[in-house]
Short mmCIF file of C-alpha atoms and ligand atoms in Angstrom, two decimals:
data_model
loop_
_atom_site.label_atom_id
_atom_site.label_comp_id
_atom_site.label_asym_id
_atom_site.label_seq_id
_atom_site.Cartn_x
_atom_site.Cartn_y
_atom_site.Cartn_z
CA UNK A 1 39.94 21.61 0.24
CA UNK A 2 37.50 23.03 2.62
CA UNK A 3 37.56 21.52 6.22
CA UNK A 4 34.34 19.45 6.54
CA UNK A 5 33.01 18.65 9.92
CA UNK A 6 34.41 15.13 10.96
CA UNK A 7 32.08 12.24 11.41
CA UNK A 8 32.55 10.07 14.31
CA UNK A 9 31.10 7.08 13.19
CA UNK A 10 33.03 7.25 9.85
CA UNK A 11 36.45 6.77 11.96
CA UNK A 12 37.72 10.76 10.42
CA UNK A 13 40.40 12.33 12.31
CA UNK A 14 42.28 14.09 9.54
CA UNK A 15 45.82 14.08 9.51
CA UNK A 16 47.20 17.33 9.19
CA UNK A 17 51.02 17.12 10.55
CA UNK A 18 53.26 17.66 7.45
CA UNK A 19 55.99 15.81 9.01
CA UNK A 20 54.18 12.92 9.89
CA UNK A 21 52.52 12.92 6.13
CA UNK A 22 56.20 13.32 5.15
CA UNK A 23 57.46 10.36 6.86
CA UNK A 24 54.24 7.72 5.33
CA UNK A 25 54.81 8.68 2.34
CA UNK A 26 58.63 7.99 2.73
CA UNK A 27 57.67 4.89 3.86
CA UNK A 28 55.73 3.89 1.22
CA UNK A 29 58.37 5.10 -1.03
CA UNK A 30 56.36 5.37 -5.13
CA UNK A 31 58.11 3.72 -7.23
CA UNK A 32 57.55 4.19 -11.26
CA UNK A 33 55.23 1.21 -12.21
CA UNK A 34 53.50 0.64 -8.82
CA UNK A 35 50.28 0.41 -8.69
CA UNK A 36 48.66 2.37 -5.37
CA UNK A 37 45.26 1.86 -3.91
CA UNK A 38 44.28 4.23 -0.94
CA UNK A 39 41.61 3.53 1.41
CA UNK A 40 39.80 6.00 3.34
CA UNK A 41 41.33 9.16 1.32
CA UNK A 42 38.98 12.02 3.44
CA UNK A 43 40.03 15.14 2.51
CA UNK A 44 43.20 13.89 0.66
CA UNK A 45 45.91 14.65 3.25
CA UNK A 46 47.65 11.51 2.17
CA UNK A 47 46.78 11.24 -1.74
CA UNK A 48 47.78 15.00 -2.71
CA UNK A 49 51.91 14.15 -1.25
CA UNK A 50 51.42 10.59 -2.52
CA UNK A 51 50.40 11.93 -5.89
CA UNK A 52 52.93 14.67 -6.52
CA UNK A 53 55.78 11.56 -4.94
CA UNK A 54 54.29 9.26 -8.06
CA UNK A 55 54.54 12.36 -10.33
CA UNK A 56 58.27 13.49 -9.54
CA UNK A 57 59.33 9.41 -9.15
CA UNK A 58 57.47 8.94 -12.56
CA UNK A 59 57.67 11.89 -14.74
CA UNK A 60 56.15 11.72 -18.45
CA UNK A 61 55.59 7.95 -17.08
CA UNK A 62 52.77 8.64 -14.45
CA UNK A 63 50.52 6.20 -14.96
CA UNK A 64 46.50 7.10 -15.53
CA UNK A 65 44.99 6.89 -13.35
CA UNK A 66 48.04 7.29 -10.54
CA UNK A 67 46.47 6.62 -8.00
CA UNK A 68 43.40 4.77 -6.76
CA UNK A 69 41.16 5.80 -4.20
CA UNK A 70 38.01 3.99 -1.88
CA UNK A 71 35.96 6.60 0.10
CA UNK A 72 32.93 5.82 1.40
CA UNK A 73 31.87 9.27 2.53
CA UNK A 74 29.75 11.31 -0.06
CA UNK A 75 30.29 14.52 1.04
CA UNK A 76 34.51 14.17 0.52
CA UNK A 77 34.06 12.68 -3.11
CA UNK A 78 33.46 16.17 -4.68
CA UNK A 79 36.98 17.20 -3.04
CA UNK A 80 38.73 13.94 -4.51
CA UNK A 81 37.42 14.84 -7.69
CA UNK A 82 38.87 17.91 -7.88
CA UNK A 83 42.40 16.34 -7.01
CA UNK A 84 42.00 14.57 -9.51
CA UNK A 85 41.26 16.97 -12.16
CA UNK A 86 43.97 19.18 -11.10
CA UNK A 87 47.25 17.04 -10.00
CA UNK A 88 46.97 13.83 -11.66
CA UNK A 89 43.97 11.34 -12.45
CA UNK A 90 42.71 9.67 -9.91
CA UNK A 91 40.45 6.65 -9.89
CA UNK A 92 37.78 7.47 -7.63
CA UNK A 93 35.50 4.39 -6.00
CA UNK A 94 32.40 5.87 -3.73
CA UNK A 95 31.93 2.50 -1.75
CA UNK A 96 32.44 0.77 1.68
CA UNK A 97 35.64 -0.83 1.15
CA UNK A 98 34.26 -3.77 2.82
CA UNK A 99 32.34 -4.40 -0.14
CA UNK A 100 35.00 -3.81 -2.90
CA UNK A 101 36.96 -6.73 -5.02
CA UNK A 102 40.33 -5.93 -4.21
CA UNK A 103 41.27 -8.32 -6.81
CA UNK A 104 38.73 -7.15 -9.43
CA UNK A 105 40.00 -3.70 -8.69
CA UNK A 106 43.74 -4.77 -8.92
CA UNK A 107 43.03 -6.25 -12.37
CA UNK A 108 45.98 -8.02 -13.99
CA UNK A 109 48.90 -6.50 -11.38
CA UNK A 110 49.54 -6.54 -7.81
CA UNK A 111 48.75 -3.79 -5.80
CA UNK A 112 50.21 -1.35 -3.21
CA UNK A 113 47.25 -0.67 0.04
CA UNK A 114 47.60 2.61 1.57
CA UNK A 115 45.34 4.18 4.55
CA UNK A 116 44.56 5.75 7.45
CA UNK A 117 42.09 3.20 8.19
CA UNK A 118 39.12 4.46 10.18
CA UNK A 119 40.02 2.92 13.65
CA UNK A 120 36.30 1.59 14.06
CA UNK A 121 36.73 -1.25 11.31
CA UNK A 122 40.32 -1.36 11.42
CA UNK A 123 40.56 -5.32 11.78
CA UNK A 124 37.62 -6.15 9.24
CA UNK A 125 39.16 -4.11 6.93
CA UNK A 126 42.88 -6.14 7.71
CA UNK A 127 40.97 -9.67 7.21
CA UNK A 128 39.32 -8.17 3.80
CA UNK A 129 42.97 -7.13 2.37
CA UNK A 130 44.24 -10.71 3.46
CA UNK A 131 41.67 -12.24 1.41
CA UNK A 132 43.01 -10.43 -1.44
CA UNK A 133 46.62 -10.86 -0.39
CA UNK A 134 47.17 -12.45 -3.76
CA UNK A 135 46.87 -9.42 -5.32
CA UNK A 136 48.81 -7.15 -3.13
CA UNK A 137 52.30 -6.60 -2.83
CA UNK A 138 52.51 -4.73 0.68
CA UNK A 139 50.17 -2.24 2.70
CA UNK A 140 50.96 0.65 4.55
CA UNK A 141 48.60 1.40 7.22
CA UNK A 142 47.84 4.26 9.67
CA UNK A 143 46.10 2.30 12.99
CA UNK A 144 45.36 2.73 17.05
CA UNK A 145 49.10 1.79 18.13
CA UNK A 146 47.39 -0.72 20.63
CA UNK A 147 46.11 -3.14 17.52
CA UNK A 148 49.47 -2.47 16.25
CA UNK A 149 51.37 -3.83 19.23
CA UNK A 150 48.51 -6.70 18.75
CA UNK A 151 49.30 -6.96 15.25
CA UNK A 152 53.13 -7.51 15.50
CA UNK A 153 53.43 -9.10 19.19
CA UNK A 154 55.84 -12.29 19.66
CA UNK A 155 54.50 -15.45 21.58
CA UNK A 156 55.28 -14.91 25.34
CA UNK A 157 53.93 -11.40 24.96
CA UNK A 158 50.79 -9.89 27.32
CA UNK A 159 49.25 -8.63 23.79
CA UNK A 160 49.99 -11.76 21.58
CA UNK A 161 46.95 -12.97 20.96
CA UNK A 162 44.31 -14.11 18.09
CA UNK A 163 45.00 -11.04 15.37
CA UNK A 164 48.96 -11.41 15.68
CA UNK A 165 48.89 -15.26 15.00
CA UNK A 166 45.99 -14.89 12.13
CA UNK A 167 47.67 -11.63 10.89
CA UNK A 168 51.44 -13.41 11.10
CA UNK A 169 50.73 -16.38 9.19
CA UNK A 170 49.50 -14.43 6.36
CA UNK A 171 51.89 -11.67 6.54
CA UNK A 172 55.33 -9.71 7.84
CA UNK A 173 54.26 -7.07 10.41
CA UNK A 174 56.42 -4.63 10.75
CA UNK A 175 55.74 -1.67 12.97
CA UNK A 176 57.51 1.56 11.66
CA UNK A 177 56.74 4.58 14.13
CA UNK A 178 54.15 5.92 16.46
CA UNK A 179 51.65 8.83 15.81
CA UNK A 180 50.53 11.29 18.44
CA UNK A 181 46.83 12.29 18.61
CA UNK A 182 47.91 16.07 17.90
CA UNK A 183 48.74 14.78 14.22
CA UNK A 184 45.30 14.29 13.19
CA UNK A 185 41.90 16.94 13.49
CA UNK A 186 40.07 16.18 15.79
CA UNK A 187 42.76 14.32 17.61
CA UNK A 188 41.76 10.74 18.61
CA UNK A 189 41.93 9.88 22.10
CA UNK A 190 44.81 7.33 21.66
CA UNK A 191 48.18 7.22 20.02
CA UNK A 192 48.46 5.41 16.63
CA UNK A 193 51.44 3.73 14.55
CA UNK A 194 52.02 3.32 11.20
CA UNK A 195 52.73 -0.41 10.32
CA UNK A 196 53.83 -2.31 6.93
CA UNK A 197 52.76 -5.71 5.99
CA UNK A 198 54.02 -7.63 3.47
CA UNK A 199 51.62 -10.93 2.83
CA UNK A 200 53.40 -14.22 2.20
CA UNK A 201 53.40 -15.96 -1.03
CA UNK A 202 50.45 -18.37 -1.09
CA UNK A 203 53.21 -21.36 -1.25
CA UNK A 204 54.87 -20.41 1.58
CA UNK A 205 52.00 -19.91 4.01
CA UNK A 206 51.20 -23.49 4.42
CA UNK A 207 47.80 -24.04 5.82
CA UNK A 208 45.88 -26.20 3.99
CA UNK A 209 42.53 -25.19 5.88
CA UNK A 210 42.07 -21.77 6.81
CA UNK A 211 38.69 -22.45 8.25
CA UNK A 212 40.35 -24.87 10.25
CA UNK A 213 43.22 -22.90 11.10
CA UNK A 214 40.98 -19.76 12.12
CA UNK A 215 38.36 -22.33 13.96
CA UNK A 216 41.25 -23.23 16.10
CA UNK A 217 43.07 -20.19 16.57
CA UNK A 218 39.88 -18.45 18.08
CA UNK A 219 39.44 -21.63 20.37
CA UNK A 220 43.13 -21.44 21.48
CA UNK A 221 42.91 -17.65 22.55
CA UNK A 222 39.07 -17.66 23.49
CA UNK A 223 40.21 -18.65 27.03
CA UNK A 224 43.69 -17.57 27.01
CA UNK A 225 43.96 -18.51 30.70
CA UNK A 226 43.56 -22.12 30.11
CA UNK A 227 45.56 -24.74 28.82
CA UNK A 228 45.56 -25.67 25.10
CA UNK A 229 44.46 -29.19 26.70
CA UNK A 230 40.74 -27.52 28.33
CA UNK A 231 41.00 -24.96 25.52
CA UNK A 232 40.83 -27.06 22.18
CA UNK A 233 39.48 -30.09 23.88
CA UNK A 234 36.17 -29.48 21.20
CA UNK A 235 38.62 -29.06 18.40
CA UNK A 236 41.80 -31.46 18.74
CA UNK A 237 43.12 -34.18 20.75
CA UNK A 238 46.75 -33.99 23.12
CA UNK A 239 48.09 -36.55 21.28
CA UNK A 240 47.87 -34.14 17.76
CA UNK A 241 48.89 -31.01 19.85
CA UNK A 242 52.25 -33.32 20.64
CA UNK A 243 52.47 -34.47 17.25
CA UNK A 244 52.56 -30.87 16.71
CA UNK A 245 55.36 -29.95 19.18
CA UNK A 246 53.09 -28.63 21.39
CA UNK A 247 52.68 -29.79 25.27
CA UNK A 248 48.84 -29.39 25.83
CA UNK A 249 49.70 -28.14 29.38
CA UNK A 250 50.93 -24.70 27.87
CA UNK A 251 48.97 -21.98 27.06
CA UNK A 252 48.55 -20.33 23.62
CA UNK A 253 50.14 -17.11 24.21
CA UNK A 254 53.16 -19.23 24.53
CA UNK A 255 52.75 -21.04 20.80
CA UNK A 256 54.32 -19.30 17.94
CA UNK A 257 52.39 -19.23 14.51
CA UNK A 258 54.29 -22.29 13.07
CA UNK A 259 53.15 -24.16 15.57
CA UNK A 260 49.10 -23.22 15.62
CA UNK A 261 49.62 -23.87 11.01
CA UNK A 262 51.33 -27.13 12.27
CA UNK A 263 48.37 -28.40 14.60
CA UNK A 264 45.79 -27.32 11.97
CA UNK A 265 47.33 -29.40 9.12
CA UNK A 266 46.88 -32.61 11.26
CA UNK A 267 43.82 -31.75 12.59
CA UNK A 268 42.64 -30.98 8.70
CA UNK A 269 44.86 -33.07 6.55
CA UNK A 270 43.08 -32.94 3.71
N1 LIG B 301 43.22 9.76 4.72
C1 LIG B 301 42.59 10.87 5.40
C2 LIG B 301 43.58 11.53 6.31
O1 LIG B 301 44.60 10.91 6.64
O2 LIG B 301 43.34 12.68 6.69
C3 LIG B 301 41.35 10.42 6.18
C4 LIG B 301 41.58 9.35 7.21
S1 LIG B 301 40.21 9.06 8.30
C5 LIG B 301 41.03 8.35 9.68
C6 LIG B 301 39.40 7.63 7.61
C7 LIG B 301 38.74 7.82 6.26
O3 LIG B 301 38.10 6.59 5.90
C8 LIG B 301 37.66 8.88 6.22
O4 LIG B 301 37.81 9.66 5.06
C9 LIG B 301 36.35 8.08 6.17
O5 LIG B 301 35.29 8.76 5.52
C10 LIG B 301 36.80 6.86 5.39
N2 LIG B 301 35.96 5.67 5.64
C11 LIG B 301 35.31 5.32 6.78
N3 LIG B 301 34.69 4.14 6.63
C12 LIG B 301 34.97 3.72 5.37
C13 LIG B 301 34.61 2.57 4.61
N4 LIG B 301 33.85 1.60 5.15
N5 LIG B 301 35.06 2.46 3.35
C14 LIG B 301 35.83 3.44 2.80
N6 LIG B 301 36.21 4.57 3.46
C15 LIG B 301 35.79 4.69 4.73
#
C-alpha cells in the first residue's frame, strides 16, 4: 500500500517492524472459528499477517468475511479495500469506533478485539470494549506502555490507580512485551506494550451497581493522598468501609479490587 502521510490527531504511527508484527500476531494466535475484529487497521500492517495466519490456520474453512475491520480514516479505506479483494474478504466499517455496537457488530458469537489503538483515545476506547465485554472473548491491544503499567498495576503500587481497579474488575490484564518507538513510522515519543485482556464472565464480576462502583472508585483515587475516611466521606460512611474490610485510615492505592466491588455492594445493595 502506498505510505500516506500520518495524521497526528488520528493517533497513526504505523507499525512497520516485522518481528514485532510477528510476535502480536503470535499472541493472538487465529484459531479456525474465531471471530476477529480489528480496530484502527491504517495501512493494514496488522490485518495483511493476521489474515494470511486465519487463512493457513483455516484453510478451505476461512470464514467470509475473515476478518473485521473499524477505521475511521477515509483516506486508508481505499487501501483496506483492496486487501480485501485480494487476500481474503474483509468486512470493512468507515466509523469512529466510539460510535460502533460492538455487540450489534459481533452478532450471534463472541468476538476477538485486535488494535493498535490510537494512543489519544486509548482509555475511551478500553471503557467502550468493556461495555461490550459480553460479547468478546479477549482483546489484544497495542498501547503507551505507561497506561499499560496503569492498566495491570497491583494495590501498593505508585501507578495503581482508578483505570487498574475499573479495568481489573472487569477483566485479566496481562501485559505481554514492550514496543520500542523505532517499531512504528513516525516513531512515537514513548515506548508501548502489547497487553491481553480477558473480561470476566458477567456472574463472576459481582457488582451489582456499576454506577456506584465507578462513582466511588473515582472518589477513592480523586485525592489519592487522603484517607478513604476524607476521601469518600460524600459517598460512604467508616462504619461500611469496615464492614467492607477496609480501615478508613488507609489510602486507596492500598485497596485491592475485591475490596472497592465489596464497599460498593453495601453502599448500593440493591
Ligand atoms: N494498525 C495500524 C498499524 O499498526 O500500523 C495503524 C495503527 S495507528 C496507531 C491507529 C489507527 O487507528 C489509525 O489507522 C487511525 O486512523 C485509526 N483511528 C484513529 N482514531 C480512530 C477512531 N476513533 N476509530 C477508528 N479508527 C481510528
Amino acid at each position: 500500500m502506498t505510505q500516506l502521510h500520518a495524521k497526528k490527531q488520528l493517533g497513526q504511527h504505523f507499525l512497520h517492524d516485522a518481528g514485532i508484527i510477528e510476535k502480536i500476531v503470535r499472541a493472538i494466535d487465529p484459531k479456525p472459528g474465531d471471530r476477529l475484529v480489528e480496530i484502527g487497521p491504517g495501512q493494514g500492517a496488522l490485518t495483511v499477517p493476521l489474515l494470511r495466519r486465519i487463512l493457513a490456520v483455516a484453510g478451505d474453512a476461512t470464514p467470509s468475511p475473515a476478518l473485521s475491520v473499524i477505521e475511521f480514516d477515509r483516506d486508508l479505506i481505499a487501501g483496506l479495500e483492496h486487501i480485501g479483494n485480494t487476500i481474503a474478504p474483509l468486512r470493512i466499517v468507515h466509523a469512529d469506533v466510539l460510535t460502533v455496537d460492538l455487540t450489534e457488530l459481533a452478532g450471534p458469537a463472541p468476538i476477538r478485539l485486535v488494535g493498535n489503538l490510537p494512543y489519544n483515545i486509548s482509555s475511551p476506547i478500553l471503557f467502550h470494549a468493556l461495555e461490550h465485554a459480553g460479547v468478546i472473548t479477549d482483546m489484544h491491544f497495542m498501547l503507551q506502555k505507561e497506561v499499560v503499567d496503569r492498566m495491570a498495576a497491583e494495590p501498593g503500587s505508585k501507578v495503581y490507580g482508578r483505570l487498574s481497579v475499573m479495568l481489573q474488575a472487569y477483566a485479566n490484564v496481562q501485559s505481554l512485551f514492550l514496543v520500542p518507538p523505532g517499531a512504528f513510522r513516525p516513531p512515537p515519543k514513548v515506548d508501548s506494550a502489547v497487553v491481553r485482556l480477558l473480561p470476566r464472565p458477567a456472574a463472576r464480576i459481582g457488582i451489582r451497581d456499576t454506577a456506584c462502583f465507578a462513582r466511588l472508585v473515582k472518589a477513592a483515587f480523586g485525592q489519592r493522598r487522603k484517607t478513604l475516611r476524607n476521601a469518600l466521606q460524600d459517598v460512604c460512611t467508616p462504619e461500611q468501609m469496615e464492614a467492607a474490610g477496609i480501615d478508613p485510615s488507609d489510602r486507596a492505592e492500598r485497596i485491592d479490587v475485591a475490596r472497592f466491588i465489596a464497599l460498593a455492594n453495601i453502599v448500593s445493595p440493591s
